[in-house]
Amino acid sequence: MPSPSWIHATICAVLGVTDAQGAQGDQLFISTPGPWSLDQLESVVVDVLSEENSSLPAILRLTGAIDCVLATSERSKDDDEQAALKTMRDLFCSYILIVVQFPEMFPYAGVADGTAFVRRILRDLFDGDRRDVTARAFDAICASLDEKTEQTAEIFTPVLMGLREDIGKCRTIVDSFAPSLFALKSLVKHKEIALLMTRQPTWLPAAPNGDPVDGKALEANSFLGPFFAPTAIPESAQIEENPVIQRYFLNLDHRTQADVDGTVQLLEQTAEIFTPVLMGLREDIAKCRTIVDSFAPSLFALKSLVKHKEIALLMTRQPTWLPAAPNGDPV
């Protein structure tokens, strides 16, 4: 067991607390007499969560403490210190989940709605510059959910359904669908949350007559359908609203030959350069079999390319865009 002075100093450092009068900055004075042992750590955490006048929301003090514990653990070579740090981390994670699940128990902790808090963490991690909670601290919290099925379902079912609702608003691959996709990927790395996702009623929905649904109905009604629905060409696109068609294929009788030749040459150059690039990206992402594989680089590369109308048009002219069966029928 590490020395009592090491344990006390570590608790003070990771939580930003002190048992001495005259706390400075974000440091929080805790009335529980020190030096603190691991047996007293729970009392210290409850005091932190119950403090009304803290300069830092208590929930962020705990998530920050997890990050500090993980960093300290990486530096430590002592087995006893590692065990003590794991005890601290597990307790911090446990209380964060309690606060998220029952925010009314700790009204000064900084969490009014647990689901909204988790969704804000995910939004900040994948769609913004703010980082109140680090990715590794959030991963540690999710990893602590193992075998806590009821707690997992209560906290993360509305989070998962919220992500599905958010990405359902994205109709094309140039919409901002990546944050929801990355948030889902970060969650399903954890087996309990991945299992929870497969237990949703929408995971494999059935038609009213009990038959499995397929095609567009599966896209619309299944849990993962909206995550794979964004397309390069939205169904509602009209010819007169398509700037590529307007630029290259309309009003040819009113344009000079030089203008027409120039646009044709530009399309040919685009095809020569980007056809192998597009097919390479397709090959790379085809190696990814599940949503937890590293498919994001290829997806983001494609997204960056098809923002340019000429390349988006080139993609739709590939033989594999709408392939036919050997007999000529649609597949």
JSON list of C-alpha atoms in Angstrom, two decimals, residues 188-307:
[
{"chain": "A", "resi": 188, "resn": "VAL", "atom": "CA", "xyz": [-20.17, 1.12, -29.30]},
{"chain": "A", "resi": 189, "resn": "LYS", "atom": "CA", "xyz": [-16.51, 0.45, -28.50]},
{"chain": "A", "resi": 190, "resn": "HIS", "atom": "CA", "xyz": [-17.94, -0.46, -25.11]},
{"chain": "A", "resi": 191, "resn": "LYS", "atom": "CA", "xyz": [-19.65, -3.83, -25.19]},
{"chain": "A", "resi": 192, "resn": "GLU", "atom": "CA", "xyz": [-22.48, -2.98, -22.82]},
{"chain": "A", "resi": 193, "resn": "ILE", "atom": "CA", "xyz": [-23.54, -0.01, -24.96]},
{"chain": "A", "resi": 194, "resn": "ALA", "atom": "CA", "xyz": [-23.11, -1.98, -28.21]},
{"chain": "A", "resi": 195, "resn": "LEU", "atom": "CA", "xyz": [-25.32, -4.73, -26.75]},
{"chain": "A", "resi": 196, "resn": "LEU", "atom": "CA", "xyz": [-27.86, -2.13, -25.65]},
{"chain": "A", "resi": 197, "resn": "MET", "atom": "CA", "xyz": [-27.99, -0.80, -29.22]},
{"chain": "A", "resi": 198, "resn": "THR", "atom": "CA", "xyz": [-28.82, -4.25, -30.60]},
{"chain": "A", "resi": 199, "resn": "ARG", "atom": "CA", "xyz": [-31.66, -4.58, -28.06]},
{"chain": "A", "resi": 200, "resn": "GLN", "atom": "CA", "xyz": [-33.50, -1.53, -29.36]},
{"chain": "A", "resi": 201, "resn": "PRO", "atom": "CA", "xyz": [-36.90, -2.33, -30.95]},
{"chain": "A", "resi": 202, "resn": "THR", "atom": "CA", "xyz": [-35.71, -0.61, -34.12]},
{"chain": "A", "resi": 203, "resn": "TRP", "atom": "CA", "xyz": [-32.59, -2.77, -34.47]},
{"chain": "A", "resi": 204, "resn": "LEU", "atom": "CA", "xyz": [-34.28, -5.21, -36.88]},
{"chain": "A", "resi": 205, "resn": "PRO", "atom": "CA", "xyz": [-37.84, -3.90, -37.25]},
{"chain": "A", "resi": 206, "resn": "ALA", "atom": "CA", "xyz": [-40.64, -5.94, -38.76]},
{"chain": "A", "resi": 207, "resn": "ALA", "atom": "CA", "xyz": [-43.47, -4.88, -41.04]},
{"chain": "A", "resi": 208, "resn": "PRO", "atom": "CA", "xyz": [-47.00, -4.74, -39.57]},
{"chain": "A", "resi": 209, "resn": "ASN", "atom": "CA", "xyz": [-47.66, -8.25, -40.94]},
{"chain": "A", "resi": 210, "resn": "GLY", "atom": "CA", "xyz": [-44.56, -9.57, -39.18]},
{"chain": "A", "resi": 211, "resn": "ASP", "atom": "CA", "xyz": [-42.38, -9.90, -42.27]},
{"chain": "A", "resi": 212, "resn": "PRO", "atom": "CA", "xyz": [-38.87, -8.40, -42.19]},
{"chain": "A", "resi": 213, "resn": "VAL", "atom": "CA", "xyz": [-38.62, -4.95, -43.73]},
{"chain": "A", "resi": 214, "resn": "ASP", "atom": "CA", "xyz": [-36.15, -4.22, -46.49]},
{"chain": "A", "resi": 215, "resn": "GLY", "atom": "CA", "xyz": [-35.07, -1.53, -48.92]},
{"chain": "A", "resi": 216, "resn": "LYS", "atom": "CA", "xyz": [-36.13, 2.02, -48.10]},
{"chain": "A", "resi": 217, "resn": "ALA", "atom": "CA", "xyz": [-38.30, 0.81, -45.22]},
{"chain": "A", "resi": 218, "resn": "LEU", "atom": "CA", "xyz": [-35.22, -0.67, -43.52]},
{"chain": "A", "resi": 219, "resn": "GLU", "atom": "CA", "xyz": [-33.35, 2.61, -44.01]},
{"chain": "A", "resi": 220, "resn": "ALA", "atom": "CA", "xyz": [-36.21, 4.59, -42.54]},
{"chain": "A", "resi": 221, "resn": "ASN", "atom": "CA", "xyz": [-37.18, 2.31, -39.65]},
{"chain": "A", "resi": 222, "resn": "SER", "atom": "CA", "xyz": [-34.07, 0.46, -38.48]},
{"chain": "A", "resi": 223, "resn": "PHE", "atom": "CA", "xyz": [-31.76, 1.92, -35.85]},
{"chain": "A", "resi": 224, "resn": "LEU", "atom": "CA", "xyz": [-28.70, 2.11, -38.11]},
{"chain": "A", "resi": 225, "resn": "GLY", "atom": "CA", "xyz": [-30.64, 3.08, -41.24]},
{"chain": "A", "resi": 226, "resn": "PRO", "atom": "CA", "xyz": [-30.25, 6.85, -40.80]},
{"chain": "A", "resi": 227, "resn": "PHE", "atom": "CA", "xyz": [-26.50, 6.43, -40.20]},
{"chain": "A", "resi": 228, "resn": "PHE", "atom": "CA", "xyz": [-26.11, 4.95, -43.69]},
{"chain": "A", "resi": 229, "resn": "ALA", "atom": "CA", "xyz": [-28.79, 7.03, -45.41]},
{"chain": "A", "resi": 230, "resn": "PRO", "atom": "CA", "xyz": [-26.87, 10.22, -46.35]},
{"chain": "A", "resi": 231, "resn": "THR", "atom": "CA", "xyz": [-26.29, 10.13, -50.09]},
{"chain": "A", "resi": 232, "resn": "ALA", "atom": "CA", "xyz": [-24.44, 12.11, -52.75]},
{"chain": "A", "resi": 233, "resn": "ILE", "atom": "CA", "xyz": [-27.62, 12.89, -54.67]},
{"chain": "A", "resi": 234, "resn": "PRO", "atom": "CA", "xyz": [-30.72, 13.67, -52.55]},
{"chain": "A", "resi": 235, "resn": "GLU", "atom": "CA", "xyz": [-33.94, 12.14, -53.84]},
{"chain": "A", "resi": 236, "resn": "SER", "atom": "CA", "xyz": [-35.61, 15.53, -54.00]},
{"chain": "A", "resi": 237, "resn": "ALA", "atom": "CA", "xyz": [-32.96, 16.99, -56.32]},
{"chain": "A", "resi": 238, "resn": "GLN", "atom": "CA", "xyz": [-34.49, 18.44, -59.46]},
{"chain": "A", "resi": 239, "resn": "ILE", "atom": "CA", "xyz": [-32.61, 18.94, -62.72]},
{"chain": "A", "resi": 240, "resn": "GLU", "atom": "CA", "xyz": [-33.21, 22.67, -62.71]},
{"chain": "A", "resi": 241, "resn": "GLU", "atom": "CA", "xyz": [-31.82, 22.89, -59.14]},
{"chain": "A", "resi": 242, "resn": "ASN", "atom": "CA", "xyz": [-28.62, 20.96, -59.91]},
{"chain": "A", "resi": 243, "resn": "PRO", "atom": "CA", "xyz": [-25.71, 23.40, -60.49]},
{"chain": "A", "resi": 244, "resn": "VAL", "atom": "CA", "xyz": [-23.61, 20.74, -62.23]},
{"chain": "A", "resi": 245, "resn": "ILE", "atom": "CA", "xyz": [-26.31, 20.08, -64.82]},
{"chain": "A", "resi": 246, "resn": "GLN", "atom": "CA", "xyz": [-26.90, 23.79, -65.22]},
{"chain": "A", "resi": 247, "resn": "ARG", "atom": "CA", "xyz": [-23.23, 24.47, -65.76]},
{"chain": "A", "resi": 248, "resn": "TYR", "atom": "CA", "xyz": [-22.32, 21.65, -68.11]},
{"chain": "A", "resi": 249, "resn": "PHE", "atom": "CA", "xyz": [-25.41, 20.35, -69.88]},
{"chain": "A", "resi": 250, "resn": "LEU", "atom": "CA", "xyz": [-27.97, 23.14, -70.25]},
{"chain": "A", "resi": 251, "resn": "ASN", "atom": "CA", "xyz": [-28.19, 26.00, -72.74]},
{"chain": "A", "resi": 252, "resn": "LEU", "atom": "CA", "xyz": [-25.58, 24.46, -75.03]},
{"chain": "A", "resi": 253, "resn": "ASP", "atom": "CA", "xyz": [-27.18, 26.15, -78.04]},
{"chain": "A", "resi": 254, "resn": "HIS", "atom": "CA", "xyz": [-26.52, 29.57, -76.48]},
{"chain": "A", "resi": 255, "resn": "ARG", "atom": "CA", "xyz": [-22.89, 28.97, -75.53]},
{"chain": "A", "resi": 256, "resn": "THR", "atom": "CA", "xyz": [-19.77, 29.42, -77.60]},
{"chain": "A", "resi": 257, "resn": "GLN", "atom": "CA", "xyz": [-17.90, 26.35, -78.84]},
{"chain": "A", "resi": 258, "resn": "ALA", "atom": "CA", "xyz": [-14.85, 27.43, -76.87]},
{"chain": "A", "resi": 259, "resn": "ASP", "atom": "CA", "xyz": [-16.91, 27.50, -73.69]},
{"chain": "A", "resi": 260, "resn": "VAL", "atom": "CA", "xyz": [-18.33, 24.04, -74.35]},
{"chain": "A", "resi": 261, "resn": "ASP", "atom": "CA", "xyz": [-14.90, 22.62, -75.26]},
{"chain": "A", "resi": 262, "resn": "GLY", "atom": "CA", "xyz": [-13.42, 24.09, -72.08]},
{"chain": "A", "resi": 263, "resn": "THR", "atom": "CA", "xyz": [-16.01, 22.52, -69.83]},
{"chain": "A", "resi": 264, "resn": "VAL", "atom": "CA", "xyz": [-15.65, 19.14, -71.54]},
{"chain": "A", "resi": 265, "resn": "GLN", "atom": "CA", "xyz": [-11.87, 19.31, -71.13]},
{"chain": "A", "resi": 266, "resn": "LEU", "atom": "CA", "xyz": [-12.29, 20.16, -67.44]},
{"chain": "A", "resi": 267, "resn": "LEU", "atom": "CA", "xyz": [-14.55, 17.14, -66.93]},
{"chain": "A", "resi": 268, "resn": "GLU", "atom": "CA", "xyz": [-12.07, 14.87, -68.73]},
{"chain": "A", "resi": 269, "resn": "GLN", "atom": "CA", "xyz": [-9.20, 16.12, -66.55]},
{"chain": "A", "resi": 270, "resn": "THR", "atom": "CA", "xyz": [-11.29, 15.58, -63.43]},
{"chain": "A", "resi": 271, "resn": "ALA", "atom": "CA", "xyz": [-12.04, 12.01, -64.52]},
{"chain": "A", "resi": 272, "resn": "GLU", "atom": "CA", "xyz": [-8.39, 11.24, -65.28]},
{"chain": "A", "resi": 273, "resn": "ILE", "atom": "CA", "xyz": [-7.18, 12.46, -61.91]},
{"chain": "A", "resi": 274, "resn": "PHE", "atom": "CA", "xyz": [-9.95, 11.45, -59.55]},
{"chain": "A", "resi": 275, "resn": "THR", "atom": "CA", "xyz": [-11.37, 8.19, -60.91]},
{"chain": "A", "resi": 276, "resn": "PRO", "atom": "CA", "xyz": [-8.51, 6.10, -59.41]},
{"chain": "A", "resi": 277, "resn": "VAL", "atom": "CA", "xyz": [-8.74, 8.15, -56.20]},
{"chain": "A", "resi": 278, "resn": "LEU", "atom": "CA", "xyz": [-12.46, 7.43, -55.80]},
{"chain": "A", "resi": 279, "resn": "MET", "atom": "CA", "xyz": [-12.02, 3.73, -56.56]},
{"chain": "A", "resi": 280, "resn": "GLY", "atom": "CA", "xyz": [-9.12, 3.57, -54.08]},
{"chain": "A", "resi": 281, "resn": "LEU", "atom": "CA", "xyz": [-11.27, 5.06, -51.33]},
{"chain": "A", "resi": 282, "resn": "ARG", "atom": "CA", "xyz": [-14.01, 2.54, -52.15]},
{"chain": "A", "resi": 283, "resn": "GLU", "atom": "CA", "xyz": [-11.49, -0.29, -51.87]},
{"chain": "A", "resi": 284, "resn": "ASP", "atom": "CA", "xyz": [-10.14, 1.02, -48.56]},
{"chain": "A", "resi": 285, "resn": "ILE", "atom": "CA", "xyz": [-13.53, 1.34, -46.89]},
{"chain": "A", "resi": 286, "resn": "ALA", "atom": "CA", "xyz": [-14.61, -2.07, -48.23]},
{"chain": "A", "resi": 287, "resn": "LYS", "atom": "CA", "xyz": [-12.00, -3.58, -45.89]},
{"chain": "A", "resi": 288, "resn": "CYS", "atom": "CA", "xyz": [-13.99, -2.25, -42.91]},
{"chain": "A", "resi": 289, "resn": "ARG", "atom": "CA", "xyz": [-16.62, -4.77, -41.86]},
{"chain": "A", "resi": 290, "resn": "THR", "atom": "CA", "xyz": [-18.17, -3.03, -38.84]},
{"chain": "A", "resi": 291, "resn": "ILE", "atom": "CA", "xyz": [-18.80, 0.53, -37.65]},
{"chain": "A", "resi": 292, "resn": "VAL", "atom": "CA", "xyz": [-16.01, 0.17, -35.10]},
{"chain": "A", "resi": 293, "resn": "ASP", "atom": "CA", "xyz": [-13.39, -0.37, -37.80]},
{"chain": "A", "resi": 294, "resn": "SER", "atom": "CA", "xyz": [-11.30, 2.60, -38.92]},
{"chain": "A", "resi": 295, "resn": "PHE", "atom": "CA", "xyz": [-13.51, 3.63, -41.82]},
{"chain": "A", "resi": 296, "resn": "ALA", "atom": "CA", "xyz": [-13.64, 7.33, -40.94]},
{"chain": "A", "resi": 297, "resn": "PRO", "atom": "CA", "xyz": [-10.56, 8.48, -42.94]},
{"chain": "A", "resi": 298, "resn": "SER", "atom": "CA", "xyz": [-11.99, 7.14, -46.20]},
{"chain": "A", "resi": 299, "resn": "LEU", "atom": "CA", "xyz": [-15.43, 8.54, -45.39]},
{"chain": "A", "resi": 300, "resn": "PHE", "atom": "CA", "xyz": [-14.06, 11.99, -44.65]},
{"chain": "A", "resi": 301, "resn": "ALA", "atom": "CA", "xyz": [-11.85, 11.91, -47.75]},
{"chain": "A", "resi": 302, "resn": "LEU", "atom": "CA", "xyz": [-14.91, 11.13, -49.87]},
{"chain": "A", "resi": 303, "resn": "LYS", "atom": "CA", "xyz": [-16.88, 13.88, -48.14]},
{"chain": "A", "resi": 304, "resn": "SER", "atom": "CA", "xyz": [-14.14, 16.43, -48.87]},
{"chain": "A", "resi": 305, "resn": "LEU", "atom": "CA", "xyz": [-14.07, 15.41, -52.54]},
{"chain": "A", "resi": 306, "resn": "VAL", "atom": "CA", "xyz": [-17.78, 15.39, -53.30]},
{"chain": "A", "resi": 307, "resn": "LYS", "atom": "CA", "xyz": [-18.19, 18.92, -51.99]}
]
